[in-house]
Amino acid sequence: MDILEDLQWRGAINQQTDAEGLAKEIADHKISLYCGTDPTGDSMHIGHLIPFMILERFARFGHHPYILIGGATGSIGDPSGRKSERQLQTMDQVHHNEKALTKQMKQLFGRNADISIVNNYDWTKDVSLLDFLRDYGKLFNVNTMLNKDVVASRLDQGISFTEFTYQVLQAFDYYHLFKEHNVQLQIGGSDQWGNITAGTDLIHKLAGADAKVFGLTIPLMVKADGTKFGKTAGGAIWLDPEKTSPYEFYQFWYNQDDRDVIKYLKYFTFLNQKEIGALEEQVKNEPWKRAAQTALAEQVTEFVHGKDAVLDAQRISKILFQGEVQKLTTKEVSQAFNNVPTTEIANEPVNIVDLIMEMEIDKSKRQAREDVNNGAISVNGVKVTDVDAEINPNDNFDGKFIIVRRGKKKHFLAKTK
């Protein structure tokens, strides 16, 4: 099985500019390829991860991927998938995000020596406007550009000249990488098809119609229920552990629907066909064991955060399932309760009823007293039934946190100032 056959089995190919030609090129020799991301933020989320996992797969088959950080294109704004103009960032913010994303890419993919990381700001910053228009702009037909989906979808609302020219910049990137590094393939999400074909067209005009360059896109990821993949009630699932804790990250994957889990194993893990096939059988025959979800959570969390993060997440999960939150470390509390309602309080003893009111767990002192009397309130894993009880933050978690549970599942966190 070659890389393209592997991608077909994983359901990871949407469109190709020349499927037969790319297959022949890959059969003949190892190729160089690239995928880019713009520094619109200082971290990727799991949706961004998809095409770069494919680059990693190419590397494991012996090919040479380039990860492009869009320091130049990120200052302009890709109109793909948007209904209105993107708010331009300051160049200081763009450069900050460049550095953060480059660091993240090195952590994730730098372990593979066959993957290179480049920044299009390096070859774009010294090109003058006149040279750019004369050498590249002249080769783009406005009618063709208007027919690209990425532009056509914006014509009713309007699109600025800045975002209109984005496809020229991305095409320039492909041409530069082809000329300097013999890059022959660009991959991206399905929304990038117009930008990718702009690049292959430009190379054919500048290097000749027989230049062997190709484009490949990945299907849009949609969950079985029709909703967008990667979003939760709490927002995006980030790769930065400060934005999404490794425990939350692990839980996201573990909680996937049986209808989606095999698809995600194919996309996000490096398990082979036999291993995933065995897990698929377990989903059919023993779904309550959640073996596929466990494998998915372990594989992706280890790839992004490391083996220790998997062990930590599993330990936290076990403690929370057993209801023994007092066994958590201070660090584990910040992971496990990162997204629950949180209140800052003074680091001093406080009456349980006053604490409930300060944390806005109940709307009235009467209700708070009833909850305490009825045994509905637990503090740091211990049920509190005395309305006169004093809670001292320094009794647990290095004086930094108090965990309050109301009923069986509703948790609240107090952080000391």
Coordinates of C-alpha atoms in Angstrom, one line a residue:
M1 CA 0.0 0.0 0.0
D2 CA 1.5 3.4 -1.0
I3 CA 0.6 6.7 0.6
L4 CA -2.3 7.5 -1.8
E5 CA -3.9 4.1 -1.2
D6 CA -3.5 4.6 2.5
L7 CA -5.2 8.0 2.2
Q8 CA -8.0 6.6 0.1
W9 CA -8.7 3.9 2.7
R10 CA -8.8 6.5 5.4
G11 CA -11.3 8.6 3.4
A12 CA -8.9 11.5 3.4
I13 CA -9.0 12.5 -0.3
N14 CA -11.7 14.8 -1.6
Q15 CA -10.3 16.3 -4.9
Q16 CA -7.2 16.0 -6.9
T17 CA -6.0 18.0 -9.9
D18 CA -4.5 15.0 -11.6
A19 CA -5.0 11.7 -9.7
E20 CA -3.3 9.5 -12.3
G21 CA -0.3 11.8 -12.7
L22 CA 0.3 12.1 -9.0
A23 CA 0.0 8.4 -8.5
K24 CA 2.6 7.9 -11.3
E25 CA 4.9 10.5 -9.8
I26 CA 4.8 8.9 -6.3
A27 CA 5.4 5.5 -7.8
D28 CA 8.5 6.8 -9.6
H29 CA 10.2 8.7 -6.7
K30 CA 9.8 10.4 -3.3
I31 CA 8.3 13.8 -3.7
S32 CA 8.2 17.1 -1.7
L33 CA 4.9 18.6 -0.7
Y34 CA 3.5 21.3 1.5
C35 CA 0.5 22.6 3.4
G36 CA 0.2 26.1 5.0
T37 CA -1.5 27.7 7.9
D38 CA -1.9 31.4 8.6
P39 CA -1.1 32.8 12.0
T40 CA -4.6 34.1 12.8
G41 CA -4.1 33.0 16.4
D42 CA -1.3 31.8 18.6
S43 CA -2.5 28.1 18.6
M44 CA -4.0 25.6 16.3
H45 CA -7.2 23.8 17.2
I46 CA -7.9 20.2 16.2
G47 CA -9.6 21.2 13.0
H48 CA -6.2 22.7 11.8
L49 CA -4.5 19.4 12.7
I50 CA -6.1 17.3 9.9
P51 CA -4.0 18.3 6.9
F52 CA -0.7 18.3 8.9
M53 CA -1.4 14.8 10.1
I54 CA -1.5 13.9 6.4
L55 CA 1.9 15.6 6.0
E56 CA 3.2 13.4 8.8
R57 CA 1.8 10.3 6.9
F58 CA 3.7 11.4 3.8
A59 CA 6.8 11.7 5.8
R60 CA 6.4 8.2 7.3
F61 CA 6.2 6.9 3.7
G62 CA 9.5 8.6 2.9
H63 CA 8.4 11.8 1.3
H64 CA 9.5 15.3 2.3
P65 CA 6.8 17.6 3.6
Y66 CA 7.1 21.4 4.2
I67 CA 4.9 23.1 6.7
L68 CA 4.4 26.7 5.7
I69 CA 3.6 29.3 8.3
G70 CA 1.9 32.2 6.6
G71 CA 3.6 35.3 8.0
A72 CA 2.9 37.1 4.8
T73 CA -0.6 35.7 3.9
G74 CA -1.7 35.9 7.5
S75 CA -1.2 39.7 7.4
I76 CA -3.7 39.8 4.5
G77 CA -6.5 37.3 5.4
D78 CA -7.8 34.3 3.6
P79 CA -11.4 34.9 2.5
S80 CA -12.1 31.1 2.5
G81 CA -15.1 30.0 4.4
R82 CA -16.0 33.6 5.5
K83 CA -19.0 35.7 4.8
S84 CA -17.4 39.0 5.6
E85 CA -14.0 40.7 5.7
R86 CA -11.5 39.4 8.2
Q87 CA -10.4 42.0 10.8
L88 CA -6.7 42.7 10.0
Q89 CA -4.3 42.1 12.8
T90 CA -1.4 44.4 13.6
M91 CA 2.0 43.2 12.3
D92 CA 3.2 42.8 15.8
Q93 CA 0.3 40.4 16.5
V94 CA 1.0 38.5 13.3
H95 CA 4.7 38.1 14.2
H96 CA 3.7 37.0 17.7
N97 CA 1.4 34.3 16.3
E98 CA 4.0 33.3 13.8
K99 CA 6.5 32.5 16.6
A100 CA 3.8 30.7 18.7
L101 CA 2.7 28.5 15.7
T102 CA 6.2 27.7 14.6
K103 CA 7.0 26.6 18.2
Q104 CA 3.9 24.4 18.2
M105 CA 4.7 22.9 14.8
K106 CA 8.2 22.0 16.0
Q107 CA 6.8 20.4 19.1
L108 CA 4.3 18.3 17.1
F109 CA 6.2 17.5 13.9
G110 CA 9.8 18.5 14.6
R111 CA 10.5 15.0 15.9
N112 CA 10.4 13.9 12.2
A113 CA 13.6 15.0 10.5
D114 CA 11.9 14.7 7.1
I115 CA 9.6 17.6 7.8
S116 CA 10.7 21.2 7.2
I117 CA 9.1 24.4 8.5
V118 CA 9.2 27.5 6.4
N119 CA 7.6 31.0 6.6
N120 CA 6.3 32.8 3.4
Y121 CA 7.2 36.2 5.0
D122 CA 10.8 35.3 4.3
W123 CA 10.4 35.3 0.5
T124 CA 7.6 37.8 0.2
K125 CA 8.8 40.8 2.4
D126 CA 11.4 42.0 -0.1
V127 CA 9.3 41.7 -3.3
S128 CA 8.2 45.2 -4.4
L129 CA 4.6 46.0 -5.4
L130 CA 5.6 46.8 -8.9
D131 CA 7.6 43.6 -9.3
F132 CA 4.8 41.5 -7.9
L133 CA 2.2 43.0 -10.2
R134 CA 4.5 42.8 -13.3
D135 CA 5.9 39.3 -12.6
Y136 CA 2.8 37.6 -11.2
G137 CA -0.3 39.7 -11.2
K138 CA -0.1 40.0 -15.0
L139 CA -0.5 36.2 -15.2
F140 CA -3.9 36.1 -13.4
N141 CA -7.2 36.6 -15.3
V142 CA -9.8 38.5 -13.2
N143 CA -12.6 36.5 -14.8
T144 CA -11.0 33.3 -13.7
M145 CA -10.4 34.6 -10.2
L146 CA -14.0 35.7 -9.9
N147 CA -15.1 32.2 -10.7
K148 CA -13.1 30.6 -7.9
D149 CA -15.5 29.4 -5.2
V150 CA -13.6 31.2 -2.5
V151 CA -14.3 34.6 -4.3
A152 CA -17.7 33.8 -5.9
S153 CA -19.2 33.0 -2.5
R154 CA -18.3 36.5 -1.3
L155 CA -19.5 38.6 -4.3
D156 CA -23.0 39.3 -2.9
Q157 CA -21.6 40.6 0.4
G158 CA -18.6 42.2 -1.3
I159 CA -14.9 41.5 -1.0
S160 CA -11.9 43.9 -0.7
F161 CA -9.1 44.0 -3.2
T162 CA -6.8 42.8 -0.4
E163 CA -8.7 39.5 0.2
F164 CA -9.4 39.2 -3.5
T165 CA -5.6 39.0 -4.2
Y166 CA -5.0 36.3 -1.5
Q167 CA -5.1 33.5 -4.1
V168 CA -2.3 35.3 -6.0
L169 CA -0.1 35.3 -2.9
Q170 CA -0.8 31.6 -2.2
A171 CA 0.0 30.8 -5.8
F172 CA 3.2 32.7 -5.4
D173 CA 4.1 30.5 -2.4
Y174 CA 3.6 27.3 -4.4
Y175 CA 5.7 28.6 -7.3
H176 CA 8.5 29.7 -4.8
L177 CA 8.5 26.3 -3.1
F178 CA 8.4 24.5 -6.5
K179 CA 11.4 26.5 -7.8
E180 CA 13.5 26.5 -4.7
H181 CA 12.6 23.1 -3.1
N182 CA 11.1 21.1 -6.0
V183 CA 7.7 20.9 -4.1
Q184 CA 5.3 19.1 -6.4
L185 CA 2.1 18.8 -4.3
Q186 CA 0.0 21.2 -2.2
I187 CA -2.6 19.8 0.1
G188 CA -5.3 21.6 2.1
G189 CA -8.9 21.6 3.2
S190 CA -11.7 21.5 0.6
D191 CA -12.1 25.3 0.9
Q192 CA -8.6 25.7 -0.4
W193 CA -9.3 24.1 -3.8
G194 CA -9.4 27.5 -5.7
N195 CA -6.2 28.7 -4.1
I196 CA -4.4 25.4 -4.8
T197 CA -5.4 25.4 -8.5
A198 CA -4.3 29.0 -8.8
G199 CA -0.9 27.8 -7.7
T200 CA -0.7 24.9 -10.2
D201 CA -1.9 27.2 -13.0
L202 CA 0.8 29.8 -12.1
I203 CA 3.5 27.2 -12.1
H204 CA 2.4 25.9 -15.5
K205 CA 2.5 29.4 -16.9
L206 CA 6.0 30.2 -15.5
A207 CA 7.7 26.8 -15.7
G208 CA 5.9 25.2 -18.6
A209 CA 2.7 23.2 -19.1
D210 CA 4.6 19.9 -18.5
A211 CA 5.7 20.9 -15.0
K212 CA 4.6 18.1 -12.7
V213 CA 2.7 19.8 -9.9
F214 CA -0.4 18.7 -8.2
G215 CA -3.1 19.6 -5.8
L216 CA -5.1 17.5 -3.3
T217 CA -7.8 18.5 -0.9
I218 CA -9.3 16.8 2.2
P219 CA -13.0 16.3 2.8
L220 CA -14.8 18.7 5.1
M221 CA -15.1 17.0 8.5
V222 CA -18.7 16.7 9.7
K223 CA -20.0 14.7 12.7
A224 CA -22.6 12.0 12.2
D225 CA -25.3 14.3 13.6
G226 CA -24.5 16.9 10.9
T227 CA -22.8 19.4 13.2
K228 CA -19.3 20.9 12.7
F229 CA -16.4 18.8 14.0
G230 CA -14.1 20.2 16.7
K231 CA -16.6 22.5 18.5
T232 CA -18.0 22.0 21.9
A233 CA -20.2 24.0 24.2
G234 CA -17.0 25.4 25.7
G235 CA -15.6 26.4 22.2
A236 CA -12.8 25.1 20.1
I237 CA -10.5 22.2 21.2
W238 CA -7.0 23.8 21.2
L239 CA -3.7 22.1 20.9
D240 CA -2.2 24.6 23.4
P241 CA -2.5 23.0 26.9
E242 CA -3.0 26.4 28.4
K243 CA -6.2 26.8 26.3
T244 CA -7.5 23.3 26.5
S245 CA -6.0 21.1 29.2
P246 CA -4.7 17.7 28.3
Y247 CA -7.4 16.2 30.5
E248 CA -10.1 18.1 28.6
F249 CA -8.4 17.1 25.3
Y250 CA -8.4 13.4 26.3
Q251 CA -12.0 13.6 27.3
F252 CA -13.1 15.2 24.1
W253 CA -11.8 12.2 22.1
Y254 CA -13.0 9.6 24.6
N255 CA -16.6 11.0 24.4
Q256 CA -16.9 10.6 20.7
D257 CA -20.0 9.0 19.2
D258 CA -19.8 5.3 18.1
R259 CA -20.8 6.5 14.6
D260 CA -17.8 8.8 14.3
V261 CA -15.0 7.1 16.2
I262 CA -13.7 4.8 13.4
K263 CA -13.5 7.8 11.0
Y264 CA -11.5 9.7 13.6
L265 CA -9.2 6.8 14.2
K266 CA -8.5 6.8 10.5
Y267 CA -7.9 10.5 10.3
F268 CA -6.1 11.3 13.6
T269 CA -4.1 8.2 14.4
F270 CA -1.3 6.1 12.8
L271 CA -2.9 2.8 13.7
N272 CA -3.0 0.5 10.7
Q273 CA -5.9 -1.1 8.8
K274 CA -5.8 -4.3 10.8
E275 CA -5.7 -2.5 14.2
I276 CA -8.6 -0.1 13.3
G277 CA -10.6 -3.0 11.8
A278 CA -10.3 -4.9 15.1
L279 CA -11.5 -1.8 17.0
E280 CA -14.4 -1.4 14.5
E281 CA -15.5 -4.9 15.4
Q282 CA -15.5 -4.0 19.1
V283 CA -17.7 -1.0 18.4
K284 CA -20.2 -3.3 16.7
N285 CA -20.1 -6.1 19.2
E286 CA -19.1 -4.5 22.6
P287 CA -19.8 -0.8 22.3
W288 CA -20.1 -0.4 26.1
K289 CA -16.4 -1.1 26.5
R290 CA -15.6 2.0 24.5
A291 CA -12.3 0.4 23.3
A292 CA -12.2 2.4 20.1
Q293 CA -12.8 5.7 22.0
T294 CA -10.1 4.8 24.5
A295 CA -7.6 4.0 21.7
L296 CA -8.5 7.3 20.0
A297 CA -8.1 9.4 23.1
E298 CA -4.8 7.7 24.0
Q299 CA -3.3 7.9 20.5
V300 CA -4.2 11.6 19.8
T301 CA -3.4 12.8 23.3
E302 CA 0.0 11.1 23.2
F303 CA 0.8 12.6 19.8
V304 CA -0.1 16.1 20.9
H305 CA 0.8 16.2 24.6
G306 CA 3.0 13.1 25.2
K307 CA 2.6 9.8 27.1
D308 CA 2.6 11.4 30.6
A309 CA -0.4 13.5 29.6
V310 CA -2.3 10.4 28.8
L311 CA -1.5 8.8 32.1
D312 CA -2.5 12.0 33.9
A313 CA -5.8 12.2 32.1
Q314 CA -6.6 8.6 32.9
R315 CA -5.8 9.1 36.5
I316 CA -8.0 12.2 36.7
S317 CA -10.8 10.4 35.0
K318 CA -10.7 7.5 37.4
I319 CA -10.6 9.8 40.4
L320 CA -13.6 11.9 39.2
F321 CA -15.5 8.7 38.3
Q322 CA -15.0 7.5 41.9
G323 CA -16.0 10.9 43.3
E324 CA -12.7 11.2 45.2
V325 CA -11.7 14.7 44.2
Q326 CA -9.6 15.1 47.4
K327 CA -7.1 12.7 45.8
L328 CA -6.4 15.2 43.0
T329 CA -3.2 17.2 43.0
T330 CA -3.3 21.0 42.7
K331 CA -2.2 20.8 39.1
E332 CA -4.8 18.1 38.3
V333 CA -7.6 20.3 39.7
S334 CA -6.7 23.1 37.3
Q335 CA -6.9 20.6 34.4
A336 CA -10.1 18.8 35.5
F337 CA -12.1 21.9 36.4
N338 CA -10.8 24.3 33.8
N339 CA -14.2 24.8 32.2
V340 CA -16.6 24.7 35.2
P341 CA -18.1 28.0 36.7
T342 CA -15.2 29.6 38.6
T343 CA -15.2 32.4 41.2
E344 CA -12.3 34.2 42.8
I345 CA -12.4 34.3 46.6
A346 CA -10.3 35.6 49.5
N347 CA -7.8 33.0 51.0
E348 CA -9.5 33.0 54.4
P349 CA -12.1 30.8 56.2
V350 CA -15.7 31.3 55.0
N351 CA -19.1 30.0 56.2
I352 CA -20.4 27.3 53.8
V353 CA -23.7 29.2 53.1
D354 CA -21.8 32.4 52.4
L355 CA -19.4 30.4 50.1
I356 CA -22.4 29.0 48.2
M357 CA -23.8 32.5 47.7
E358 CA -20.4 34.0 46.7
M359 CA -19.9 31.3 44.1
E360 CA -23.5 31.8 42.8
I361 CA -24.4 28.2 43.3
D362 CA -27.8 29.1 44.7
K363 CA -29.9 32.2 44.3
S364 CA -30.8 32.7 47.9
K365 CA -29.5 31.9 51.4
R366 CA -32.6 30.0 52.1
Q367 CA -32.0 27.6 49.2
A368 CA -28.3 27.4 50.2
R369 CA -29.2 26.3 53.7
E370 CA -31.7 23.8 52.4
D371 CA -29.1 22.3 50.1
V372 CA -26.6 21.9 52.9
N373 CA -29.2 20.4 55.3
N374 CA -30.4 18.0 52.6
G375 CA -26.8 16.7 51.9
A376 CA -26.7 18.2 48.4
I377 CA -23.4 20.0 48.9
S378 CA -19.9 18.5 48.9
V379 CA -16.7 20.5 49.4
N380 CA -13.5 19.0 48.1
G381 CA -15.1 15.5 48.0
V382 CA -16.6 15.6 51.5
K383 CA -20.4 16.1 52.1
V384 CA -21.2 19.2 54.2
T385 CA -24.5 19.1 56.2
D386 CA -23.8 21.7 58.9
V387 CA -24.9 25.2 57.9
D388 CA -22.5 26.7 60.4
A389 CA -19.5 24.9 58.9
E390 CA -16.4 27.0 58.0
I391 CA -14.5 26.1 54.9
N392 CA -10.8 26.9 55.0
P393 CA -9.1 27.1 51.5
N394 CA -5.8 26.1 53.1
D395 CA -7.1 22.7 54.0
N396 CA -6.6 21.3 50.4
F397 CA -4.9 21.9 47.1
D398 CA -2.1 24.2 48.5
G399 CA -4.7 26.8 49.4
K400 CA -5.4 27.6 45.7
F401 CA -8.8 25.9 45.1
I402 CA -12.1 24.8 46.6
I403 CA -14.2 22.3 44.7
V404 CA -17.9 22.5 45.4
R405 CA -20.4 19.9 44.1
R406 CA -24.1 20.5 44.1
G407 CA -26.1 17.3 43.6
K408 CA -24.4 14.4 41.7
K409 CA -22.7 16.1 38.8
K410 CA -22.7 20.0 39.0
H411 CA -19.3 21.2 40.0
F412 CA -18.1 24.7 40.8
L413 CA -14.6 26.0 41.5
A414 CA -13.3 28.7 43.8
K415 CA -9.8 30.1 43.2
T416 CA -8.1 32.1 45.9
K417 CA -6.8 35.5 45.1

